Short mmCIF file of C-alpha atoms in Angstrom, two decimals:
data_model
loop_
_atom_site.label_atom_id
_atom_site.label_comp_id
_atom_site.label_asym_id
_atom_site.label_seq_id
_atom_site.Cartn_x
_atom_site.Cartn_y
_atom_site.Cartn_z
CA MET J 254 18.29 -11.65 28.29
CA GLN J 255 15.72 -12.88 30.82
CA GLN J 256 12.16 -13.71 29.75
CA SER J 257 9.22 -13.14 32.11
CA ARG J 258 6.00 -15.08 32.46
CA THR J 259 4.12 -12.42 30.56
CA GLY J 260 6.07 -13.22 27.44
CA SER J 261 8.31 -10.18 27.38
CA THR J 262 12.04 -9.78 27.85
CA ASP J 263 13.76 -7.61 30.38
CA ALA J 264 14.18 -5.12 27.55
CA GLY J 265 10.38 -4.89 27.28
CA LEU J 266 10.07 -6.76 23.98
CA HIS J 267 7.25 -9.28 23.56
CA THR J 268 8.55 -12.74 22.74
CA ARG J 269 5.25 -14.63 22.76
CA TRP J 270 1.51 -13.99 22.79
CA ASN J 271 -0.04 -12.44 25.88
CA GLU J 272 -3.06 -10.29 26.69
CA ALA J 273 -1.25 -7.01 26.16
CA LEU J 274 0.08 -8.11 22.78
CA ILE J 275 -3.32 -9.40 21.64
CA GLY J 276 -4.88 -6.04 22.53
CA LEU J 277 -2.14 -4.19 20.68
CA VAL J 278 -2.58 -6.32 17.55
CA ALA J 279 -6.37 -5.88 17.62
CA VAL J 280 -6.03 -2.09 17.79
CA LEU J 281 -3.49 -1.96 14.96
CA VAL J 282 -5.64 -4.18 12.73
CA LEU J 283 -8.54 -1.79 13.26
CA VAL J 284 -6.22 1.15 12.56
CA ASN J 285 -5.45 -0.36 9.17
CA PHE J 286 -9.18 -0.72 8.57
CA VAL J 287 -9.32 3.08 8.89
CA VAL J 288 -6.89 3.25 5.97
CA ASP J 289 -9.31 1.34 3.75
CA SER J 290 -12.24 3.54 4.81
CA ALA J 291 -10.21 6.61 3.86
CA ILE J 292 -8.41 5.51 0.70
CA THR J 293 -10.36 2.84 -1.20
CA ALA J 294 -13.88 2.59 0.27
CA PRO J 295 -15.02 5.92 -1.29
CA LEU J 296 -14.62 4.31 -4.73
CA LEU J 297 -17.80 2.35 -4.00
CA VAL J 298 -19.79 5.59 -4.07
CA LEU J 299 -17.83 7.28 -6.86
CA PRO J 300 -20.84 7.64 -9.22
CA GLU J 301 -22.87 9.33 -6.48
CA MET J 302 -20.03 11.75 -5.73
CA LEU J 303 -19.68 12.66 -9.42
CA ASP J 304 -23.42 13.36 -9.66
CA HIS J 305 -23.44 15.41 -6.46
CA PHE J 306 -20.63 17.70 -7.57
CA GLY J 307 -21.73 17.76 -11.21
CA THR J 308 -18.36 16.73 -12.61
CA ASN J 309 -16.84 13.97 -14.70
CA GLN J 310 -13.35 14.36 -13.19
CA ALA J 311 -13.32 11.00 -11.47
CA ALA J 312 -9.53 11.05 -11.27
CA TRP J 313 -9.55 13.97 -8.82
CA LEU J 314 -11.96 12.17 -6.52
CA ASN J 315 -10.26 8.80 -6.97
CA ALA J 316 -6.55 9.54 -6.85
CA THR J 317 -6.27 12.56 -4.55
CA ALA J 318 -6.14 10.66 -1.26
CA MET J 319 -3.54 8.17 -2.48
CA LEU J 320 -1.38 10.91 -3.97
CA ALA J 321 -1.62 12.96 -0.80
CA GLY J 322 -0.73 9.85 1.20
CA VAL J 323 2.48 9.50 -0.80
CA MET J 324 3.27 13.13 0.01
CA TRP J 325 2.51 12.69 3.71
CA ALA J 326 4.47 9.43 4.13
CA PRO J 327 8.12 10.58 4.32
CA LEU J 328 7.29 13.51 6.60
CA LEU J 329 5.24 11.42 9.05
CA GLY J 330 7.80 8.60 8.94
CA LYS J 331 10.61 10.95 9.93
CA CYS J 332 8.43 12.59 12.60
CA ALA J 333 7.72 9.15 14.08
CA ASP J 334 11.44 8.43 14.48
CA ILE J 335 12.04 11.77 16.22
CA TYR J 336 8.89 12.38 18.29
CA GLY J 337 7.55 8.87 18.84
CA LYS J 338 5.53 6.47 16.72
CA ARG J 339 2.42 6.41 18.92
CA ARG J 340 2.21 10.18 19.03
CA VAL J 341 2.51 10.50 15.26
CA LEU J 342 0.01 7.67 14.65
CA VAL J 343 -2.55 9.47 16.83
CA LEU J 344 -1.87 12.68 14.89
CA THR J 345 -2.24 10.79 11.60
CA LEU J 346 -5.64 9.43 12.58
CA LEU J 347 -6.86 12.85 13.73
CA ILE J 348 -5.75 14.48 10.47
CA SER J 349 -7.50 11.76 8.48
CA GLY J 350 -10.66 12.14 10.56
CA ALA J 351 -10.65 15.90 10.07
CA GLY J 352 -10.30 15.36 6.32
CA ALA J 353 -13.26 12.98 6.35
CA LEU J 354 -15.41 15.62 8.09
CA VAL J 355 -14.43 18.18 5.46
CA CYS J 356 -15.47 15.73 2.73
CA ALA J 357 -18.79 15.05 4.44
CA VAL J 358 -19.81 18.72 4.51
CA ALA J 359 -17.98 19.96 1.39
CA PRO J 360 -20.28 22.26 -0.62
CA ILE J 361 -18.12 22.31 -3.76
CA LEU J 362 -15.66 19.98 -5.48
CA TRP J 363 -12.44 21.74 -4.51
CA VAL J 364 -13.31 21.77 -0.83
CA PHE J 365 -13.97 18.05 -1.14
CA VAL J 366 -10.59 17.54 -2.83
CA ALA J 367 -8.90 19.42 0.02
CA GLY J 368 -10.61 17.07 2.47
CA ARG J 369 -9.38 14.05 0.51
CA MET J 370 -5.83 15.41 0.70
CA LEU J 371 -6.09 15.54 4.49
CA GLN J 372 -7.72 12.12 4.57
CA GLY J 373 -4.80 10.69 2.61
CA ALA J 374 -2.63 11.01 5.72
CA ALA J 375 -4.26 7.74 6.81
CA LEU J 376 -1.93 5.91 4.44
CA ALA J 377 0.85 6.51 6.96
CA ALA J 378 -1.02 4.36 9.51
CA VAL J 379 0.08 1.22 7.65
CA PHE J 380 3.82 1.74 7.97
CA LEU J 381 3.54 3.34 11.41
CA SER J 382 1.77 0.20 12.63
CA VAL J 383 4.62 -1.89 11.23
CA ALA J 384 7.22 0.31 12.91
CA ILE J 385 5.36 0.07 16.24
CA VAL J 386 5.26 -3.73 16.03
CA ARG J 387 8.98 -3.94 15.34
CA GLY J 388 9.63 -1.63 18.27
CA VAL J 389 7.73 -3.65 20.88
CA CYS J 390 8.27 -7.24 19.70
CA ALA J 391 11.29 -9.50 19.38
CA PRO J 392 12.23 -10.04 15.70
CA ARG J 393 10.81 -13.54 15.23
CA ILE J 394 7.33 -12.83 16.56
CA ALA J 395 7.38 -9.33 15.05
CA MET J 396 7.59 -10.80 11.55
CA ILE J 397 4.43 -12.83 12.14
CA ILE J 398 2.54 -9.92 13.69
CA VAL J 399 3.48 -7.59 10.83
CA GLY J 400 1.65 -10.02 8.53
CA ILE J 401 -1.42 -10.03 10.76
CA VAL J 402 -1.49 -6.26 11.18
CA THR J 403 -1.05 -5.46 7.47
CA SER J 404 -3.46 -8.15 6.22
CA GLY J 405 -5.92 -8.81 9.05
CA SER J 406 -8.19 -5.91 8.13
CA ALA J 407 -8.96 -7.57 4.78
CA VAL J 408 -11.80 -9.58 6.32
CA LEU J 409 -13.32 -6.37 7.73
CA ASN J 410 -12.93 -4.69 4.34
CA ILE J 411 -14.87 -7.47 2.59
CA ALA J 412 -17.70 -7.38 5.12
CA SER J 413 -17.90 -3.59 5.18
CA ARG J 414 -18.50 -3.31 1.42
CA PHE J 415 -22.10 -4.46 1.75
CA LEU J 416 -22.78 -2.14 4.70
CA ILE J 417 -21.27 0.85 2.88
CA GLU J 418 -23.43 0.33 -0.20
CA LYS J 419 -26.59 0.00 1.91
CA LEU J 420 -25.84 3.11 4.01
CA ALA J 421 -24.97 5.17 0.94
CA MET J 422 -28.25 4.25 -0.76
CA GLU J 423 -30.24 5.25 2.31
CA PHE J 424 -28.39 8.32 3.59
CA GLY J 425 -26.19 9.49 0.71
CA PHE J 426 -22.46 9.13 0.15
CA GLN J 427 -21.70 11.65 2.93
CA ILE J 428 -22.50 9.01 5.55
CA LEU J 429 -19.39 7.09 4.48
CA PHE J 430 -17.15 10.01 5.42
CA LEU J 431 -18.96 10.62 8.70
CA VAL J 432 -18.42 6.98 9.64
CA SER J 433 -14.76 7.22 8.60
CA ALA J 434 -14.30 10.29 10.82
CA VAL J 435 -15.91 8.58 13.82
CA VAL J 436 -13.84 5.42 13.36
CA ALA J 437 -10.63 7.44 12.99
CA ALA J 438 -11.35 9.37 16.20
CA ALA J 439 -12.20 6.19 18.09
CA MET J 440 -9.00 4.50 16.94
CA ALA J 441 -6.94 7.55 17.91
CA ILE J 442 -8.28 7.15 21.45
CA CYS J 443 -7.55 3.41 21.42
CA VAL J 444 -4.01 3.95 20.15
CA ARG J 445 -3.41 6.57 22.85
CA ASN J 446 -4.58 4.19 25.59
CA VAL J 447 -3.28 0.82 24.36
CA VAL J 448 -0.13 1.36 22.29
CA PRO J 449 3.07 2.09 24.23
CA GLU J 450 5.20 5.03 23.15
CA SER J 451 8.54 4.38 21.45
CA LEU J 452 11.47 4.01 23.81
CA ILE J 453 13.98 4.63 21.04
CA LYS J 454 13.87 8.01 19.35
CA THR J 455 16.17 9.72 16.91
CA PRO J 456 17.59 13.08 17.99
CA GLY J 457 17.31 15.73 15.36
CA LYS J 458 14.85 18.01 13.66
CA ILE J 459 12.47 17.72 10.76
CA ASP J 460 13.73 18.86 7.40
CA VAL J 461 10.43 20.51 6.51
CA GLY J 462 11.76 21.95 3.27
CA GLY J 463 13.11 18.57 2.19
CA ALA J 464 9.82 16.90 3.11
CA LEU J 465 7.85 19.36 1.00
CA LEU J 466 10.21 18.96 -1.95
CA LEU J 467 10.25 15.15 -1.81
CA GLY J 468 6.55 14.66 -1.11
CA GLY J 469 5.49 17.34 -3.55
CA GLY J 470 7.83 16.03 -6.23
CA ILE J 471 6.58 12.46 -5.95
CA ALA J 472 2.95 13.58 -5.84
CA GLY J 473 3.47 15.84 -8.86
CA VAL J 474 4.92 13.10 -11.06
CA ILE J 475 2.33 10.53 -9.98
CA SER J 476 -0.43 13.07 -10.46
CA TYR J 477 0.64 13.51 -14.07
CA VAL J 478 0.57 9.73 -14.58
CA SER J 479 -2.79 9.37 -12.82
CA LEU J 480 -4.62 12.38 -14.21
CA GLY J 481 -3.08 12.77 -17.65
CA SER J 482 -5.28 10.14 -19.27
CA ASP J 483 -8.43 11.97 -18.14
CA LEU J 484 -7.33 15.57 -18.54
CA GLY J 485 -4.98 15.17 -21.51
CA TRP J 486 -1.25 14.42 -21.54
CA LEU J 487 -0.40 17.78 -23.10
CA ALA J 488 -2.94 19.80 -21.12
CA VAL J 489 -1.53 22.70 -19.15
CA GLY J 490 -2.51 21.26 -15.73
CA PRO J 491 -0.92 17.79 -16.04
CA LEU J 492 2.19 19.18 -17.73
CA ALA J 493 2.59 21.72 -14.92
CA LEU J 494 2.35 18.89 -12.38
CA LEU J 495 5.00 16.88 -14.23
CA VAL J 496 7.44 19.77 -14.64
CA GLY J 497 6.93 20.92 -11.07
CA GLY J 498 7.33 17.38 -9.71
CA VAL J 499 10.55 16.69 -11.61
CA ALA J 500 11.99 20.07 -10.61
CA ALA J 501 11.10 19.46 -6.94
CA LEU J 502 12.71 16.01 -6.94
CA ALA J 503 15.87 17.33 -8.63
CA ARG J 504 16.08 20.13 -6.08
CA TRP J 505 15.53 17.69 -3.22
CA LEU J 506 18.37 15.42 -4.42
CA LEU J 507 20.70 18.40 -4.75
CA VAL J 508 19.88 19.92 -1.38
CA SER J 509 19.63 16.70 0.66
CA SER J 510 23.07 15.56 -0.46
CA ARG J 511 24.54 18.63 1.25
CA LYS J 512 22.62 18.50 4.54
CA PRO J 513 24.03 16.69 7.58
CA ASP J 514 20.59 15.39 8.63
CA PRO J 515 18.36 15.12 5.53
CA LEU J 516 14.86 13.67 5.52
CA ILE J 517 16.20 10.61 3.67
CA ASP J 518 19.93 10.08 3.36
CA VAL J 519 20.18 8.53 -0.10
CA ARG J 520 23.88 7.94 0.50
CA ASP J 521 23.06 5.57 3.35
CA LEU J 522 20.22 3.50 1.88
CA GLY J 523 22.33 0.44 1.19
CA GLY J 524 22.06 -2.21 -1.52
CA PRO J 525 19.63 -4.57 0.27
CA LEU J 526 17.15 -1.78 1.00
CA VAL J 527 17.30 -0.46 -2.57
CA LEU J 528 16.69 -3.97 -3.94
CA THR J 529 13.78 -4.44 -1.53
CA LEU J 530 12.16 -1.19 -2.64
CA LEU J 531 12.53 -2.10 -6.32
CA VAL J 532 10.99 -5.54 -5.74
CA VAL J 533 8.05 -4.01 -3.87
CA PHE J 534 7.56 -1.40 -6.61
CA LEU J 535 7.39 -3.99 -9.40
CA GLY J 536 5.44 -6.61 -7.46
CA ALA J 537 2.77 -4.29 -6.06
CA GLY J 538 2.33 -2.60 -9.42
CA SER J 539 1.96 -5.90 -11.27
CA TYR J 540 -0.67 -7.09 -8.80
CA GLN J 541 -2.68 -3.89 -9.13
CA SER J 542 -2.63 -4.06 -12.92
CA MET J 543 -3.98 -7.63 -12.74
CA LEU J 544 -6.59 -6.63 -10.18
CA GLN J 545 -7.73 -3.93 -12.60
CA LEU J 546 -7.97 -6.48 -15.41
CA ILE J 547 -9.96 -9.18 -13.59
CA PRO J 548 -13.40 -7.46 -13.58
CA LEU J 549 -12.94 -6.48 -17.24
CA ILE J 550 -12.44 -10.11 -18.18
CA GLY J 551 -15.40 -11.12 -16.02
CA ASP J 552 -17.75 -8.76 -17.88
CA VAL J 553 -17.06 -10.29 -21.31
CA SER J 554 -18.72 -13.45 -22.62
CA ALA J 555 -16.85 -16.05 -24.63
CA ASP J 556 -19.80 -15.94 -27.07
CA GLN J 557 -18.49 -12.58 -28.26
CA GLN J 558 -15.58 -14.43 -29.88
CA LEU J 559 -12.95 -12.00 -28.61
CA GLY J 560 -10.55 -14.72 -27.50
CA TYR J 561 -11.23 -14.24 -23.80
CA GLY J 562 -14.18 -13.86 -21.43
CA LEU J 563 -15.75 -15.50 -18.38
CA ALA J 564 -19.24 -13.99 -18.11
CA ASP J 565 -21.04 -17.06 -19.52
CA GLN J 566 -19.25 -19.66 -17.37
CA GLY J 567 -21.16 -19.08 -14.14
CA SER J 568 -20.96 -16.56 -11.35
CA VAL J 569 -17.82 -14.46 -11.44
CA ALA J 570 -18.57 -12.56 -8.23
CA LEU J 571 -15.94 -14.65 -6.46
CA LEU J 572 -13.30 -13.21 -8.77
CA LEU J 573 -13.46 -9.95 -6.84
CA ALA J 574 -13.61 -11.61 -3.42
CA ALA J 575 -10.88 -14.20 -4.03
CA PRO J 576 -7.92 -11.77 -3.82
CA GLY J 577 -9.14 -10.48 -0.44
CA LEU J 578 -9.30 -14.02 0.90
CA GLY J 579 -5.80 -14.66 -0.42
CA VAL J 580 -4.44 -11.55 1.30
CA MET J 581 -5.72 -12.79 4.66
CA LEU J 582 -3.72 -16.00 4.19
CA GLY J 583 -0.65 -14.55 2.49
CA GLY J 584 0.18 -11.87 5.06
CA PRO J 585 0.32 -13.97 8.25
CA GLY J 586 1.75 -16.91 6.28
CA ALA J 587 4.62 -14.78 5.03
CA GLY J 588 5.29 -13.55 8.56
CA TRP J 589 5.42 -17.12 9.87
CA LEU J 590 7.71 -18.14 7.02
CA ALA J 591 10.01 -15.13 7.42
CA ALA J 592 10.58 -16.04 11.05
CA ARG J 593 11.95 -19.38 9.88
CA ILE J 594 13.76 -18.81 6.60
CA GLY J 595 14.25 -15.04 6.69
CA PRO J 596 12.39 -12.13 5.06
CA ALA J 597 14.61 -12.04 1.95
CA SER J 598 13.84 -15.64 0.99
CA THR J 599 10.16 -15.10 1.78
CA LEU J 600 10.07 -12.02 -0.44
CA ALA J 601 11.72 -13.97 -3.25
CA GLY J 602 9.18 -16.76 -2.87
CA ALA J 603 6.30 -14.26 -3.01
CA VAL J 604 7.41 -12.69 -6.28
CA MET J 605 8.16 -16.07 -7.84
CA LEU J 606 4.64 -17.18 -6.96
CA GLY J 607 3.34 -13.93 -8.46
CA THR J 608 5.26 -14.61 -11.67
CA VAL J 609 3.81 -18.10 -12.07
CA VAL J 610 0.28 -17.03 -11.18
CA THR J 611 0.32 -14.04 -13.52
CA ILE J 612 1.46 -16.28 -16.38
CA GLY J 613 -1.43 -18.55 -15.42
CA MET J 614 -3.82 -15.71 -16.25
CA PHE J 615 -3.22 -16.44 -19.94
CA LEU J 616 -5.40 -19.50 -19.29
CA GLY J 617 -7.53 -17.76 -16.65
CA ALA J 618 -8.67 -15.16 -19.16
CA SER J 619 -10.97 -17.75 -20.74
CA GLN J 620 -11.38 -20.44 -18.05
CA LEU J 621 -13.26 -19.54 -14.86
CA PRO J 622 -11.71 -22.23 -12.56
CA ALA J 623 -8.21 -21.12 -13.57
CA ALA J 624 -9.17 -17.46 -13.09
CA LEU J 625 -10.53 -18.13 -9.59
CA CYS J 626 -7.35 -19.98 -8.65
CA CYS J 627 -5.15 -17.22 -10.04
CA ALA J 628 -7.17 -14.47 -8.35
CA PHE J 629 -6.87 -16.20 -4.98
CA LEU J 630 -3.13 -16.82 -5.40
CA LEU J 631 -2.58 -13.23 -6.51
CA GLY J 632 -4.10 -12.18 -3.19
CA VAL J 633 -1.74 -14.57 -1.40
CA THR J 634 1.11 -13.01 -3.37
CA VAL J 635 0.32 -9.41 -2.49
CA GLY J 636 -0.29 -10.25 1.17
CA ALA J 637 3.07 -12.01 1.33
CA LEU J 638 4.76 -9.28 -0.70
CA GLY J 639 3.69 -6.49 1.63
CA THR J 640 4.55 -8.40 4.78
CA ALA J 641 7.92 -9.61 3.51
CA GLY J 642 8.74 -6.17 2.11
CA PHE J 643 8.11 -4.44 5.44
CA ASN J 644 9.97 -7.17 7.33
CA MET J 645 12.94 -7.06 4.98
CA ALA J 646 13.20 -3.27 5.08
CA GLY J 647 12.87 -3.27 8.86
CA SER J 648 15.56 -5.93 9.25
CA VAL J 649 18.18 -3.83 7.44
CA ALA J 650 17.31 -0.56 9.21
CA SER J 651 18.45 0.52 12.64
CA ALA J 652 15.90 0.97 15.43
CA GLU J 653 16.24 4.74 15.07
CA ARG J 654 15.20 4.65 11.37
CA GLN J 655 12.23 2.26 11.42
CA GLY J 656 9.66 4.98 10.75
CA ILE J 657 11.29 6.56 7.70
CA VAL J 658 12.37 3.22 6.18
CA SER J 659 8.88 1.76 6.57
CA SER J 660 7.47 4.87 4.92
CA LEU J 661 9.67 4.24 1.87
CA VAL J 662 8.11 0.79 1.44
CA MET J 663 4.63 2.35 1.49
CA VAL J 664 5.69 4.99 -1.02
CA MET J 665 7.00 2.34 -3.42
CA VAL J 666 3.77 0.33 -3.10
CA SER J 667 1.77 3.42 -4.00
CA ILE J 668 3.99 4.50 -6.87
CA GLY J 669 4.11 1.00 -8.34
CA SER J 670 0.33 0.68 -8.16
CA VAL J 671 -0.26 3.98 -9.93
CA VAL J 672 2.39 3.54 -12.64
CA LEU J 673 1.61 -0.03 -13.69
CA ASN J 674 -2.12 0.60 -13.45
CA PHE J 675 -1.63 3.43 -15.92
CA VAL J 676 0.49 1.26 -18.21
CA GLY J 677 -2.20 -1.41 -18.26
CA ALA J 678 -4.98 1.11 -18.87
CA ALA J 679 -3.00 2.73 -21.69
CA VAL J 680 -2.42 -0.62 -23.38
CA LEU J 681 -6.09 -1.53 -23.15
CA GLU J 682 -7.21 1.85 -24.46
CA SER J 683 -4.86 1.70 -27.45
CA THR J 684 -6.00 -1.77 -28.55
CA VAL J 685 -9.81 -1.56 -28.31
CA VAL J 686 -12.03 -3.09 -30.98
CA VAL J 687 -15.62 -2.41 -32.04
CA VAL J 688 -18.03 -5.36 -31.77
CA ASP J 689 -21.70 -4.93 -32.71
CA GLY J 690 -21.28 -1.17 -32.57
CA GLU J 691 -19.77 -1.20 -29.06
CA THR J 692 -16.16 -0.51 -28.13
CA THR J 693 -14.57 -3.26 -26.05
CA ASN J 694 -11.14 -4.48 -25.05
CA SER J 695 -9.38 -6.74 -27.54
CA ALA J 696 -7.59 -9.99 -26.80
CA THR J 697 -4.38 -8.24 -27.87
CA GLY J 698 -4.83 -5.65 -25.14
CA VAL J 699 -5.81 -8.16 -22.45
CA PHE J 700 -2.96 -10.56 -23.15
CA SER J 701 -0.48 -7.69 -23.53
CA CYS J 702 -1.43 -6.52 -20.02
CA ILE J 703 -0.86 -10.02 -18.68
CA ALA J 704 2.50 -10.20 -20.47
CA ILE J 705 3.61 -6.84 -19.05
CA ALA J 706 2.64 -7.85 -15.50
CA SER J 707 4.36 -11.22 -15.91
CA GLY J 708 7.51 -9.51 -17.15
CA ALA J 709 7.51 -7.06 -14.24
CA PHE J 710 7.08 -9.91 -11.78
CA ALA J 711 9.91 -11.82 -13.49
CA ILE J 712 12.24 -8.82 -13.16
CA ALA J 713 11.22 -8.52 -9.51
CA ALA J 714 12.03 -12.21 -9.02
CA VAL J 715 15.55 -11.70 -10.42
CA LEU J 716 16.08 -8.73 -8.10
CA ALA J 717 14.74 -10.77 -5.17
CA VAL J 718 17.24 -13.55 -5.86
CA MET J 719 19.99 -10.93 -5.90
CA LEU J 720 18.66 -9.69 -2.56
CA VAL J 721 18.81 -13.18 -1.05
CA ARG J 722 22.39 -13.61 -2.22
CA SER J 723 23.46 -10.20 -0.93
CA THR J 724 21.97 -10.83 2.52
CA ARG J 725 23.65 -14.23 2.72
CA LEU J 726 27.00 -12.74 1.74
CA SER J 727 26.63 -9.95 4.30
CA ARG J 728 25.95 -12.51 7.03
CA SER J 729 28.92 -14.71 6.13
CA PRO J 730 31.60 -12.46 7.70
CA ASP J 731 29.52 -12.20 10.89
CA LEU J 732 29.17 -15.98 11.06
CA ALA J 733 32.91 -16.38 10.52
CA ARG J 734 33.69 -13.96 13.35
CA ASP J 735 31.25 -15.79 15.64
CA ALA J 736 32.98 -19.08 14.83
CA VAL J 737 36.35 -17.59 15.75
#
């Protein structure tokens, strides 16, 4: 295959950096910044939103976009394989922007929630960006660029936090959604003009019924996990979501197994992909549960004699910034490493690092230097985990299935984050103690959360080692044939 001076092969794949590739990467990094503005940035103005709508149902405002994103993901991933990844990414950004406008002008809570459901489509931009990179770049450089694209927006996210808070104080929380809508529209234009359309497409049609069953089923079950603690586990609403979600998933499994072209062919997932998804589920969830715990530890002083606490050991503001800095290093670093030792080994290294670092939080719970180190390395872990997970899943999927396979990785990240966050919150809530008339988290709860996250990371590490072995075994016959 001949390589040109522009750094692309005769098949059109980029093999080294050039102006076109730099422009593409810059656009996709900014696209992923749109995801943060749609999914997580609104949490900064959560108290203002609750006051505006006169409600205490923070879960509806907090979780709706993520849950909707999980529902959108399989449908948009399949559409990308059939109709083209650029086209679907543009559509995704426009849907998200429209949702942001609805949120900005929403007169009542339920209109706002509907806007958040539309805005959640932005979650698909992450895996669509990955699929685009793998479609236009040779495998070795694609692995590095996936790390940059998925992690590069972290620096923009850190800087934007201060601007968001200032704008919200001056103009109200609605300004955040107006800005998100404008940015989404601008990036849709940039994607349309800069990103090339997919040359490889999958013939077929969208299984709309299967998409609704799968997405609705996943969203229903996760909604029960996310909202049950606020609304009541036995309340009619959460129970209806659980029952409906389980029924939808059961129906989807039954129906999809009979269709010749289902949304996701569970019979053709393969062992390596299943192991990858399980590792991502456990690793992402463990990281999120630790991220939830860090500010709680930072708000407690060791003088309270609870057995943990960092508030009296100096500034703990870096505890919240350290993971973001780690992500910026971990993502590109994992891409560089995967290009040399393979994505499976890189993924295994990421979860092993996560296991060690999470165990280190037993010391970090009471020692600020250890906590800062662990927080930074946890960021490195999650940056590497996401990059290696996408690279591994992409390496075992055909070119025609990159969109739907990448969407599965994003779904597992979301599900893992919600489930293990809930587990950690439930443990903390069930072990609280009263000190000087105030309810606070006990050392038993804090250290139990760390133990649960460490155990989940350890299980993920075992699965990752199995993944490395399975990929090596699958390559052995190919190597033997090449030798012959």
